[in-house]
PDB file of C-alpha atoms in Angstrom:
ATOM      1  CA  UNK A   1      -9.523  20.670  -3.922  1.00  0.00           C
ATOM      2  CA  UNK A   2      -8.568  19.864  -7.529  1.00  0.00           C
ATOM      3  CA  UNK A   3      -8.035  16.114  -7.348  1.00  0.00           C
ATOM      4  CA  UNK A   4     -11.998  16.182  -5.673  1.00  0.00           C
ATOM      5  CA  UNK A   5     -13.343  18.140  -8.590  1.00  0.00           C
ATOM      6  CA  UNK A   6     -12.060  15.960 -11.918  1.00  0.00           C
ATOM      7  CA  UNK A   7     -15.157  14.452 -12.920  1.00  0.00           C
ATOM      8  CA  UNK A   8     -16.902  17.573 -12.738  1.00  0.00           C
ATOM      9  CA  UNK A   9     -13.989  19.343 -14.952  1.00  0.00           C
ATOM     10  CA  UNK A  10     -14.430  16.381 -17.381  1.00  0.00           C
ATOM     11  CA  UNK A  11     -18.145  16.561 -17.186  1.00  0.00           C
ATOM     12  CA  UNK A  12     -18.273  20.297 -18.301  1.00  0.00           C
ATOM     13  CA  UNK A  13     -15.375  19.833 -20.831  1.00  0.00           C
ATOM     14  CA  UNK A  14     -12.762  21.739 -19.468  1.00  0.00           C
ATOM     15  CA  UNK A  15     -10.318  18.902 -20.021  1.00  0.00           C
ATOM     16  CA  UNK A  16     -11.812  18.763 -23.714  1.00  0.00           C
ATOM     17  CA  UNK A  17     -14.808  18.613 -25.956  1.00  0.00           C
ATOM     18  CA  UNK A  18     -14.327  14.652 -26.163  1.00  0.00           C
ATOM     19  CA  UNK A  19     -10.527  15.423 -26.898  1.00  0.00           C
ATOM     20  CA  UNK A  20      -8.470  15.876 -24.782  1.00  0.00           C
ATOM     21  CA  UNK A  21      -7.508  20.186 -24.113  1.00  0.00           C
ATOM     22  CA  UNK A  22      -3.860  19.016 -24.176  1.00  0.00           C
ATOM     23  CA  UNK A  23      -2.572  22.181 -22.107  1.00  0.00           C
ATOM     24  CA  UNK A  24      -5.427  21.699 -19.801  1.00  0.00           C
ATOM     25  CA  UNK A  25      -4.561  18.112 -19.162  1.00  0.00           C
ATOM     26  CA  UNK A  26      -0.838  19.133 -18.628  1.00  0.00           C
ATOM     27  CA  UNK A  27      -1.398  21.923 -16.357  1.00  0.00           C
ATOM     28  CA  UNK A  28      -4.360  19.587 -14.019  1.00  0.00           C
ATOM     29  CA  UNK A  29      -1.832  17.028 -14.002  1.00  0.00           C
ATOM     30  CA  UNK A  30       1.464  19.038 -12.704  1.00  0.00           C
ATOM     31  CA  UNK A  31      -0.893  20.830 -10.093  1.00  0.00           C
ATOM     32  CA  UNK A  32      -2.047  17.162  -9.122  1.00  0.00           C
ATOM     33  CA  UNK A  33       1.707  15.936  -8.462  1.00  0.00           C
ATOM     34  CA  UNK A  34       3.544  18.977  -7.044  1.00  0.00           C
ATOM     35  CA  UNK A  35       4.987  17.887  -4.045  1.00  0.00           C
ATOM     36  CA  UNK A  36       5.769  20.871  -2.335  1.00  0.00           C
ATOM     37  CA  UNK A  37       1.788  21.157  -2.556  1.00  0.00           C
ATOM     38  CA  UNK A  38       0.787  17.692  -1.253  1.00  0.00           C
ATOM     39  CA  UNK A  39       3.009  19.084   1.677  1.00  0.00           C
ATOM     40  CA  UNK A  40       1.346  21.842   2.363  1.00  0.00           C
ATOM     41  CA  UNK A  41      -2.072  20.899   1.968  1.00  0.00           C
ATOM     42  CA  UNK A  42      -0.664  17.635   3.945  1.00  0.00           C
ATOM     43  CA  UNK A  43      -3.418  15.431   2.258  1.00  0.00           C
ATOM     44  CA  UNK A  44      -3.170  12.072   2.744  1.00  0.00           C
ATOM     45  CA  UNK A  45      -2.513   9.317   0.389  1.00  0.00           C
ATOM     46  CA  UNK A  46      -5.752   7.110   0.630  1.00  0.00           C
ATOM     47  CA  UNK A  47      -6.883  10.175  -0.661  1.00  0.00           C
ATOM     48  CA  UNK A  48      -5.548  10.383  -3.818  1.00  0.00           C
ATOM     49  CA  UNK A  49      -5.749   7.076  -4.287  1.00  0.00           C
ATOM     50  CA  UNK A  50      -9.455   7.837  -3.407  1.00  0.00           C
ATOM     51  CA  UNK A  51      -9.935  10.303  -6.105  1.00  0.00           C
ATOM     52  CA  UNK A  52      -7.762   7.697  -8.462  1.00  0.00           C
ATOM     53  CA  UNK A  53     -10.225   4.640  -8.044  1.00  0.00           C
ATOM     54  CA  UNK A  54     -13.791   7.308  -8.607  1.00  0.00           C
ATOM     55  CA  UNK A  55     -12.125   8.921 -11.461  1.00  0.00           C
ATOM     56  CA  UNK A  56     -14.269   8.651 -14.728  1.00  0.00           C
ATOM     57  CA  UNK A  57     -12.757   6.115 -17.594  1.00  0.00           C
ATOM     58  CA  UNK A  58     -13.064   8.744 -19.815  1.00  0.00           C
ATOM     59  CA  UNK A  59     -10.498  10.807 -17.760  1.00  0.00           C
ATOM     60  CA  UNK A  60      -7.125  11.473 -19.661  1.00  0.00           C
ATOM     61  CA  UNK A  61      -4.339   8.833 -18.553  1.00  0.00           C
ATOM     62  CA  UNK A  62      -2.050  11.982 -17.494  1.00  0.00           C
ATOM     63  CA  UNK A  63      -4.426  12.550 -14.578  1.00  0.00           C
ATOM     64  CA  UNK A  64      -4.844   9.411 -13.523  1.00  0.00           C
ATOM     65  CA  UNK A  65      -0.935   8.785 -13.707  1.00  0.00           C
ATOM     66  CA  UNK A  66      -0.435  12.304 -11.911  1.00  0.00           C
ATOM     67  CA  UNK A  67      -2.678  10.847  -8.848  1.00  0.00           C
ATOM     68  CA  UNK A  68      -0.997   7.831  -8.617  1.00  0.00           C
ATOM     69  CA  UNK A  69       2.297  10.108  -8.218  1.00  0.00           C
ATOM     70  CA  UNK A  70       0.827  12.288  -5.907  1.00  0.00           C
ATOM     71  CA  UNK A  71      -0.046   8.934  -3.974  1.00  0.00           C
ATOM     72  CA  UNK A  72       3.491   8.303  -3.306  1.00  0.00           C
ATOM     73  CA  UNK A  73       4.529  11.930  -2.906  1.00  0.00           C
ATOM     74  CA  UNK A  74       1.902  11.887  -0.389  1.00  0.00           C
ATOM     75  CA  UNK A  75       3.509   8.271   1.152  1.00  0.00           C
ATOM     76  CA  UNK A  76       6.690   9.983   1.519  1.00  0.00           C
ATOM     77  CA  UNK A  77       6.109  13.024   3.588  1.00  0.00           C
ATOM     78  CA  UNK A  78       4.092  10.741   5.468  1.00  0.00           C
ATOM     79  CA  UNK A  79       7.111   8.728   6.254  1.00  0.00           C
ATOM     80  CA  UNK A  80       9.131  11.550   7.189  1.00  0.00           C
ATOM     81  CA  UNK A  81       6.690  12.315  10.006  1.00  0.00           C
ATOM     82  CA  UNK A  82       6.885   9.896  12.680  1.00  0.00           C
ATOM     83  CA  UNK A  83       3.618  11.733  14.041  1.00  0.00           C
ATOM     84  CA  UNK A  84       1.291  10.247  11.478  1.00  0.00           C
ATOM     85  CA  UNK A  85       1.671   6.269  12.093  1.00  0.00           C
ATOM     86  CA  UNK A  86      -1.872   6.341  10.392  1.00  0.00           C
ATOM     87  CA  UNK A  87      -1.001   8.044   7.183  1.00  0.00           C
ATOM     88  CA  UNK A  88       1.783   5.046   6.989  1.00  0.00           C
ATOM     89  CA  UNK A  89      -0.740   2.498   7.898  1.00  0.00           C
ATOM     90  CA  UNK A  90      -3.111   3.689   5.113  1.00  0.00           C
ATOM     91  CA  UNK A  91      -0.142   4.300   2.580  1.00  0.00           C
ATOM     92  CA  UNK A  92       0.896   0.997   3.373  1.00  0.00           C
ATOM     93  CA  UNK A  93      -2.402  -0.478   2.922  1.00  0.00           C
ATOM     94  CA  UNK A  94      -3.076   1.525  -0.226  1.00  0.00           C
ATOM     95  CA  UNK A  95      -0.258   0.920  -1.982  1.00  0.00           C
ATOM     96  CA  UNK A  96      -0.712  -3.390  -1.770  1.00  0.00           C
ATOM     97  CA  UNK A  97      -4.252  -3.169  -3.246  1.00  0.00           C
ATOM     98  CA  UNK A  98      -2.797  -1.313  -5.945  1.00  0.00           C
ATOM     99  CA  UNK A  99      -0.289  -3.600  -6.537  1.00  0.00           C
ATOM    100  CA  UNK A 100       2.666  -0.774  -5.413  1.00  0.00           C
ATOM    101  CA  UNK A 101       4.419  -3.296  -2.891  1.00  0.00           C
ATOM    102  CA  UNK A 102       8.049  -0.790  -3.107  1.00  0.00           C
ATOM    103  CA  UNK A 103       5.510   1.835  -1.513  1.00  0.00           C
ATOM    104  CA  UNK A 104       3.839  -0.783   0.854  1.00  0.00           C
ATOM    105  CA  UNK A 105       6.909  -1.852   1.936  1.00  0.00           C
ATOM    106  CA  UNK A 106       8.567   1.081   2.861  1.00  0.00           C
ATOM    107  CA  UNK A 107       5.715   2.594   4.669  1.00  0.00           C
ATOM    108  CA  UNK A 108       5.578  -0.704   6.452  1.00  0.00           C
ATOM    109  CA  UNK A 109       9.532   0.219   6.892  1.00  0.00           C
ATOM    110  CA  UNK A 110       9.354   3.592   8.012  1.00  0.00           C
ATOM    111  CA  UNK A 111       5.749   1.758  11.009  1.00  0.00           C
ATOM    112  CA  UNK A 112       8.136  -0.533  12.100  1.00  0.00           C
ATOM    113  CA  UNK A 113      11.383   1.517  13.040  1.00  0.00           C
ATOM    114  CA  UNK A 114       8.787   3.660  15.071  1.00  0.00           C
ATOM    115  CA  UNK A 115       7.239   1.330  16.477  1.00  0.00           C
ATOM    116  CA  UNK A 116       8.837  -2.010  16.450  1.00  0.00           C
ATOM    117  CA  UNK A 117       7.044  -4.323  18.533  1.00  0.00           C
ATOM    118  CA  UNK A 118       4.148  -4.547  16.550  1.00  0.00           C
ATOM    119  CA  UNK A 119       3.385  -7.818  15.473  1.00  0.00           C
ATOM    120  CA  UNK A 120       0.416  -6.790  12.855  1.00  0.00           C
ATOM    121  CA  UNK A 121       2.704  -4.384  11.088  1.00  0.00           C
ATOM    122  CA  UNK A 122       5.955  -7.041  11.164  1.00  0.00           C
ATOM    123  CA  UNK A 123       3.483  -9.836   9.330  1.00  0.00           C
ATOM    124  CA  UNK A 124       1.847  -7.167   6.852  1.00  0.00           C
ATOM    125  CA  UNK A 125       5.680  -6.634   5.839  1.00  0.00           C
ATOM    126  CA  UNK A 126       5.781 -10.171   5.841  1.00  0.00           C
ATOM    127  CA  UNK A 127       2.831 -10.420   3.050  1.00  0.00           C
ATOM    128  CA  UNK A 128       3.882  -7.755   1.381  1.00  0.00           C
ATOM    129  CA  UNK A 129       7.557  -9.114   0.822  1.00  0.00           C
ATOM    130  CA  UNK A 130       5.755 -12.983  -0.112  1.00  0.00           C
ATOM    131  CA  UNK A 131       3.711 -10.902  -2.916  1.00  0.00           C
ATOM    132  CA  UNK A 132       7.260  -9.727  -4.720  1.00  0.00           C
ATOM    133  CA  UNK A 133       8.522 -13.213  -4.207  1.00  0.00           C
ATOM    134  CA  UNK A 134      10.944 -12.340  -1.386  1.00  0.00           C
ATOM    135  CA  UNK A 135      10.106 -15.339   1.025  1.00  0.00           C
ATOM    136  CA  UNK A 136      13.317 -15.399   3.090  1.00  0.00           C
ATOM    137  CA  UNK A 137      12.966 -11.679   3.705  1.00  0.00           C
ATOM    138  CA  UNK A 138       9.183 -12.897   4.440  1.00  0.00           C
ATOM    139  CA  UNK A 139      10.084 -15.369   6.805  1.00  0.00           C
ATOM    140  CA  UNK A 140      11.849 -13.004   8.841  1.00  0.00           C
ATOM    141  CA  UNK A 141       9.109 -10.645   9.259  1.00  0.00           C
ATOM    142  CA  UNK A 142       6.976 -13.532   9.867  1.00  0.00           C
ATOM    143  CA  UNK A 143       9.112 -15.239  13.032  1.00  0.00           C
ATOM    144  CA  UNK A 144       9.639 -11.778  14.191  1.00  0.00           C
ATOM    145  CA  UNK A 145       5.990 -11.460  14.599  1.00  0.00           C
ATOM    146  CA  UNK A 146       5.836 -15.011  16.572  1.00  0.00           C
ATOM    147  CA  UNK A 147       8.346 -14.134  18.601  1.00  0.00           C
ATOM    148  CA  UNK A 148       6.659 -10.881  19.873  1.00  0.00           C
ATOM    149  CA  UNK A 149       3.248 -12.928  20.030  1.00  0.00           C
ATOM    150  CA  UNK A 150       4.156 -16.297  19.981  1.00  0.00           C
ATOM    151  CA  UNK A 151       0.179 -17.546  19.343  1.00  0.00           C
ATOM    152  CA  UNK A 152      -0.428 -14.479  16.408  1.00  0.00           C
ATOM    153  CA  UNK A 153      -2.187 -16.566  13.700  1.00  0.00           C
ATOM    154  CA  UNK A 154      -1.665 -14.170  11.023  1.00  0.00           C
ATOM    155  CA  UNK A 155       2.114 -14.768  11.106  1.00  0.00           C
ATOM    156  CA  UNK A 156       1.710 -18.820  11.037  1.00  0.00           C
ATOM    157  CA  UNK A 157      -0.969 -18.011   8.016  1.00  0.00           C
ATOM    158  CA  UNK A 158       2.187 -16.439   6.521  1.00  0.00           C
ATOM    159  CA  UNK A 159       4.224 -18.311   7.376  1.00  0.00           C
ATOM    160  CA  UNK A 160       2.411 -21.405   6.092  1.00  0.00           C
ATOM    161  CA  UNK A 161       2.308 -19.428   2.952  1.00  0.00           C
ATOM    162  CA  UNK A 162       6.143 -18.689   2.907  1.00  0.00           C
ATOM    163  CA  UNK A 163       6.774 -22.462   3.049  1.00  0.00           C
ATOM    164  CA  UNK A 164       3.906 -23.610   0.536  1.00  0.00           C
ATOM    165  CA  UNK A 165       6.387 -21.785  -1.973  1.00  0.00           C
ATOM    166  CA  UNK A 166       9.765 -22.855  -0.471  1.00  0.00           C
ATOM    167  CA  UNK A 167       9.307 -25.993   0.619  1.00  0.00           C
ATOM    168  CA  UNK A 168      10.460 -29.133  -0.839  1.00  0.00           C
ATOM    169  CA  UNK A 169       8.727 -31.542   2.236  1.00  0.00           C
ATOM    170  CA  UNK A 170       5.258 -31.350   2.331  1.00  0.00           C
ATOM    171  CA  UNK A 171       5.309 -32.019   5.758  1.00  0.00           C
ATOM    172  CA  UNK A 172       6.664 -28.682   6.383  1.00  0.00           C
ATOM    173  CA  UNK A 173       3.961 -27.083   4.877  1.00  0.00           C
ATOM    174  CA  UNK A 174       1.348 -29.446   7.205  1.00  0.00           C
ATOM    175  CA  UNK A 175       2.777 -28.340  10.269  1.00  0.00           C
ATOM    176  CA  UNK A 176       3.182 -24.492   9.319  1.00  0.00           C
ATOM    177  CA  UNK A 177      -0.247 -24.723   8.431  1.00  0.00           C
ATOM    178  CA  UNK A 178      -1.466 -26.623  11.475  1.00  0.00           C
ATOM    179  CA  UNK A 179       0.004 -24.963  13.378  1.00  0.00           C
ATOM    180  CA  UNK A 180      -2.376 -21.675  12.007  1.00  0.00           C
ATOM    181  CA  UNK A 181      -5.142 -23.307  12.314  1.00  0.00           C
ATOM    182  CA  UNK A 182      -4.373 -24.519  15.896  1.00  0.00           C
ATOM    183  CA  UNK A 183      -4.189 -20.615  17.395  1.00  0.00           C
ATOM    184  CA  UNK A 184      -6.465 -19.072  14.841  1.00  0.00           C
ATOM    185  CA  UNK A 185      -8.864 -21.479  14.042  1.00  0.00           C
ATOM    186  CA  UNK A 186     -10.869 -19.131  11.532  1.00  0.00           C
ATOM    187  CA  UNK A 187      -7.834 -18.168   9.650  1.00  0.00           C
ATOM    188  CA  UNK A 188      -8.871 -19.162   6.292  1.00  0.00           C
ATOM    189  CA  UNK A 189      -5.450 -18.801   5.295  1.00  0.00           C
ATOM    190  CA  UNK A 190      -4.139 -21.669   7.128  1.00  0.00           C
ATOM    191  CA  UNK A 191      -6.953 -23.327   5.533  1.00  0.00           C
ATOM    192  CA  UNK A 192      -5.786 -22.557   2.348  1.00  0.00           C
ATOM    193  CA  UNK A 193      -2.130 -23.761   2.895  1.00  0.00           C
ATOM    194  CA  UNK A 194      -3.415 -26.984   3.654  1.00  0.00           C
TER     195      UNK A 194
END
Protein backbone atom coordinates (compact mmCIF):
# COMPACT_ATOMS: atom_id res chain seq x y z
CA UNK A 1 0.00 0.00 0.00
CA UNK A 2 1.18 3.51 -0.94
CA UNK A 3 0.31 5.46 2.19
CA UNK A 4 2.63 2.37 4.10
CA UNK A 5 5.55 2.96 1.80
CA UNK A 6 6.18 7.08 2.04
CA UNK A 7 9.16 7.15 4.03
CA UNK A 8 10.76 4.69 1.99
CA UNK A 9 9.77 6.79 -1.34
CA UNK A 10 11.24 9.85 0.49
CA UNK A 11 14.20 7.92 1.67
CA UNK A 12 15.26 6.85 -1.93
CA UNK A 13 14.26 10.28 -3.44
CA UNK A 14 11.51 9.52 -5.48
CA UNK A 15 9.57 12.44 -4.06
CA UNK A 16 12.87 14.57 -4.77
CA UNK A 17 16.58 14.94 -4.44
CA UNK A 18 15.96 17.26 -1.24
CA UNK A 19 13.32 19.16 -3.48
CA UNK A 20 10.47 18.31 -3.80
CA UNK A 21 9.68 16.13 -7.62
CA UNK A 22 6.61 18.42 -7.87
CA UNK A 23 4.66 15.92 -10.30
CA UNK A 24 5.67 13.14 -8.07
CA UNK A 25 4.29 14.83 -5.02
CA UNK A 26 1.02 15.63 -6.98
CA UNK A 27 0.44 12.32 -8.38
CA UNK A 28 1.35 10.38 -4.50
CA UNK A 29 -0.96 12.78 -3.13
CA UNK A 30 -4.22 12.33 -5.53
CA UNK A 31 -3.60 8.44 -5.33
CA UNK A 32 -3.52 8.99 -1.40
CA UNK A 33 -7.08 10.82 -1.38
CA UNK A 34 -9.12 9.12 -4.12
CA UNK A 35 -12.09 8.09 -2.58
CA UNK A 36 -13.44 5.71 -4.81
CA UNK A 37 -10.02 3.91 -3.78
CA UNK A 38 -10.23 4.19 0.04
CA UNK A 39 -13.59 2.35 -0.86
CA UNK A 40 -12.37 -0.27 -2.43
CA UNK A 41 -9.42 -1.08 -0.59
CA UNK A 42 -11.97 -0.30 2.48
CA UNK A 43 -8.95 0.78 4.71
CA UNK A 44 -9.72 2.18 7.71
CA UNK A 45 -9.17 5.58 9.02
CA UNK A 46 -6.84 5.01 12.13
CA UNK A 47 -4.91 3.94 9.38
CA UNK A 48 -4.21 6.79 7.60
CA UNK A 49 -4.07 8.67 10.36
CA UNK A 50 -1.46 5.95 11.29
CA UNK A 51 0.67 6.52 8.33
CA UNK A 52 -0.01 10.54 8.99
CA UNK A 53 1.51 10.61 12.63
CA UNK A 54 4.99 8.09 11.33
CA UNK A 55 5.37 10.17 8.33
CA UNK A 56 8.95 11.75 8.10
CA UNK A 57 9.10 15.81 8.74
CA UNK A 58 10.83 16.03 5.76
CA UNK A 59 7.74 14.66 3.84
CA UNK A 60 6.10 17.29 1.42
CA UNK A 61 2.96 19.03 3.16
CA UNK A 62 0.75 17.75 0.04
CA UNK A 63 1.11 14.22 1.42
CA UNK A 64 0.59 14.79 4.67
CA UNK A 65 -2.57 17.02 3.81
CA UNK A 66 -3.69 14.19 1.24
CA UNK A 67 -3.70 11.61 4.39
CA UNK A 68 -5.47 13.68 6.51
CA UNK A 69 -8.21 13.77 3.56
CA UNK A 70 -8.11 10.32 3.01
CA UNK A 71 -8.77 10.13 6.92
CA UNK A 72 -12.11 11.56 6.51
CA UNK A 73 -12.87 9.96 3.16
CA UNK A 74 -12.14 6.91 5.00
CA UNK A 75 -14.64 8.28 8.15
CA UNK A 76 -17.31 8.62 5.72
CA UNK A 77 -17.74 5.33 4.03
CA UNK A 78 -17.34 4.13 7.38
CA UNK A 79 -20.43 5.92 8.39
CA UNK A 80 -22.38 4.76 5.59
CA UNK A 81 -21.89 1.18 6.79
CA UNK A 82 -23.77 0.47 9.79
CA UNK A 83 -21.69 -2.93 9.81
CA UNK A 84 -18.46 -1.36 10.96
CA UNK A 85 -19.47 0.31 14.50
CA UNK A 86 -15.59 -0.08 15.02
CA UNK A 87 -14.35 1.86 12.08
CA UNK A 88 -16.79 4.75 13.66
CA UNK A 89 -15.45 4.17 17.06
CA UNK A 90 -11.83 4.57 15.82
CA UNK A 91 -12.79 7.50 13.36
CA UNK A 92 -14.37 9.01 16.16
CA UNK A 93 -11.54 8.56 18.39
CA UNK A 94 -9.04 9.61 15.74
CA UNK A 95 -10.41 12.49 14.67
CA UNK A 96 -10.53 14.25 18.63
CA UNK A 97 -6.77 13.62 19.11
CA UNK A 98 -6.29 15.37 16.02
CA UNK A 99 -8.21 18.08 16.94
CA UNK A 100 -11.03 17.21 13.89
CA UNK A 101 -14.11 17.38 16.40
CA UNK A 102 -16.75 17.96 12.91
CA UNK A 103 -15.34 14.33 12.08
CA UNK A 104 -15.52 13.10 15.78
CA UNK A 105 -18.75 14.22 16.05
CA UNK A 106 -20.38 12.86 13.28
CA UNK A 107 -18.92 9.47 13.60
CA UNK A 108 -20.10 9.70 17.16
CA UNK A 109 -23.52 10.73 15.17
CA UNK A 110 -23.71 8.16 12.71
CA UNK A 111 -22.60 5.19 16.62
CA UNK A 112 -25.37 6.60 18.19
CA UNK A 113 -28.39 6.38 15.65
CA UNK A 114 -27.22 2.63 15.42
CA UNK A 115 -26.94 2.03 18.48
CA UNK A 116 -28.52 4.42 20.82
CA UNK A 117 -28.42 3.19 24.19
CA UNK A 118 -24.95 3.45 24.65
CA UNK A 119 -24.00 5.51 27.35
CA UNK A 120 -19.99 5.59 26.52
CA UNK A 121 -20.67 6.76 23.01
CA UNK A 122 -23.61 9.49 24.24
CA UNK A 123 -20.79 11.10 26.83
CA UNK A 124 -17.82 10.88 24.18
CA UNK A 125 -20.35 13.12 22.04
CA UNK A 126 -20.74 14.90 25.07
CA UNK A 127 -16.77 15.74 25.27
CA UNK A 128 -16.46 16.15 22.00
CA UNK A 129 -19.28 18.91 21.72
CA UNK A 130 -17.61 20.68 25.35
CA UNK A 131 -14.17 20.81 23.22
CA UNK A 132 -15.97 23.19 20.34
CA UNK A 133 -17.60 25.10 23.11
CA UNK A 134 -21.10 23.68 22.56
CA UNK A 135 -22.03 22.99 26.32
CA UNK A 136 -25.84 22.95 26.03
CA UNK A 137 -25.57 20.51 23.15
CA UNK A 138 -22.98 18.83 25.76
CA UNK A 139 -25.27 18.70 28.46
CA UNK A 140 -27.66 16.84 26.55
CA UNK A 141 -25.44 14.12 25.59
CA UNK A 142 -24.28 14.11 29.04
CA UNK A 143 -27.97 13.58 30.95
CA UNK A 144 -28.75 11.26 28.19
CA UNK A 145 -25.96 9.13 29.30
CA UNK A 146 -27.25 9.34 33.15
CA UNK A 147 -30.38 8.55 32.28
CA UNK A 148 -29.43 5.24 30.50
CA UNK A 149 -26.89 4.57 33.49
CA UNK A 150 -27.90 6.68 36.08
CA UNK A 151 -24.38 5.95 38.29
CA UNK A 152 -21.97 6.34 34.77
CA UNK A 153 -19.18 8.57 36.19
CA UNK A 154 -17.89 9.62 32.96
CA UNK A 155 -21.09 11.58 32.22
CA UNK A 156 -21.07 13.43 35.85
CA UNK A 157 -17.10 14.05 34.96
CA UNK A 158 -18.71 15.83 31.98
CA UNK A 159 -21.03 17.05 33.21
CA UNK A 160 -19.09 18.69 36.05
CA UNK A 161 -17.06 20.00 33.22
CA UNK A 162 -20.12 21.42 31.26
CA UNK A 163 -21.05 23.46 34.37
CA UNK A 164 -17.37 24.58 35.43
CA UNK A 165 -17.84 26.68 32.08
CA UNK A 166 -21.56 27.63 32.41
CA UNK A 167 -22.06 28.15 35.68
CA UNK A 168 -22.46 31.31 37.48
CA UNK A 169 -22.98 29.42 41.28
CA UNK A 170 -20.17 27.67 42.33
CA UNK A 171 -22.20 25.48 44.14
CA UNK A 172 -23.37 23.99 41.01
CA UNK A 173 -20.16 23.09 40.00
CA UNK A 174 -19.53 21.33 43.78
CA UNK A 175 -22.34 19.17 43.45
CA UNK A 176 -21.80 18.17 39.63
CA UNK A 177 -18.51 17.37 40.68
CA UNK A 178 -19.38 15.49 43.85
CA UNK A 179 -21.52 13.94 42.60
CA UNK A 180 -18.51 12.25 40.07
CA UNK A 181 -16.55 11.56 42.54
CA UNK A 182 -19.30 9.85 44.63
CA UNK A 183 -19.96 6.91 41.73
CA UNK A 184 -16.52 7.00 40.24
CA UNK A 185 -14.31 7.68 42.85
CA UNK A 186 -11.04 7.47 40.58
CA UNK A 187 -12.39 9.78 38.03
CA UNK A 188 -9.73 12.29 38.02
CA UNK A 189 -11.95 14.41 36.18
CA UNK A 190 -14.31 15.06 38.89
CA UNK A 191 -11.24 15.77 40.70
CA UNK A 192 -10.34 18.29 38.48
CA UNK A 193 -13.76 20.15 38.47
CA UNK A 194 -13.41 20.58 41.98
Amino acid sequence: ALRMNLNTLLRHEVLGNGKADKTMVNYVAIRLADADEIRRSRQFPYQFLAAYLNASDSSPQKIRKALHEAAEIACKWASDDPGDLEALAACASAGRRAGRYRAAEDSLRSLVFFEPNMPDTLTQLGDVLADQGRYEDAREQFEAAIHLVDSFAPAFVGLARVERFTSEVPADVLSAAEVAQSVGPDSAGALAAL
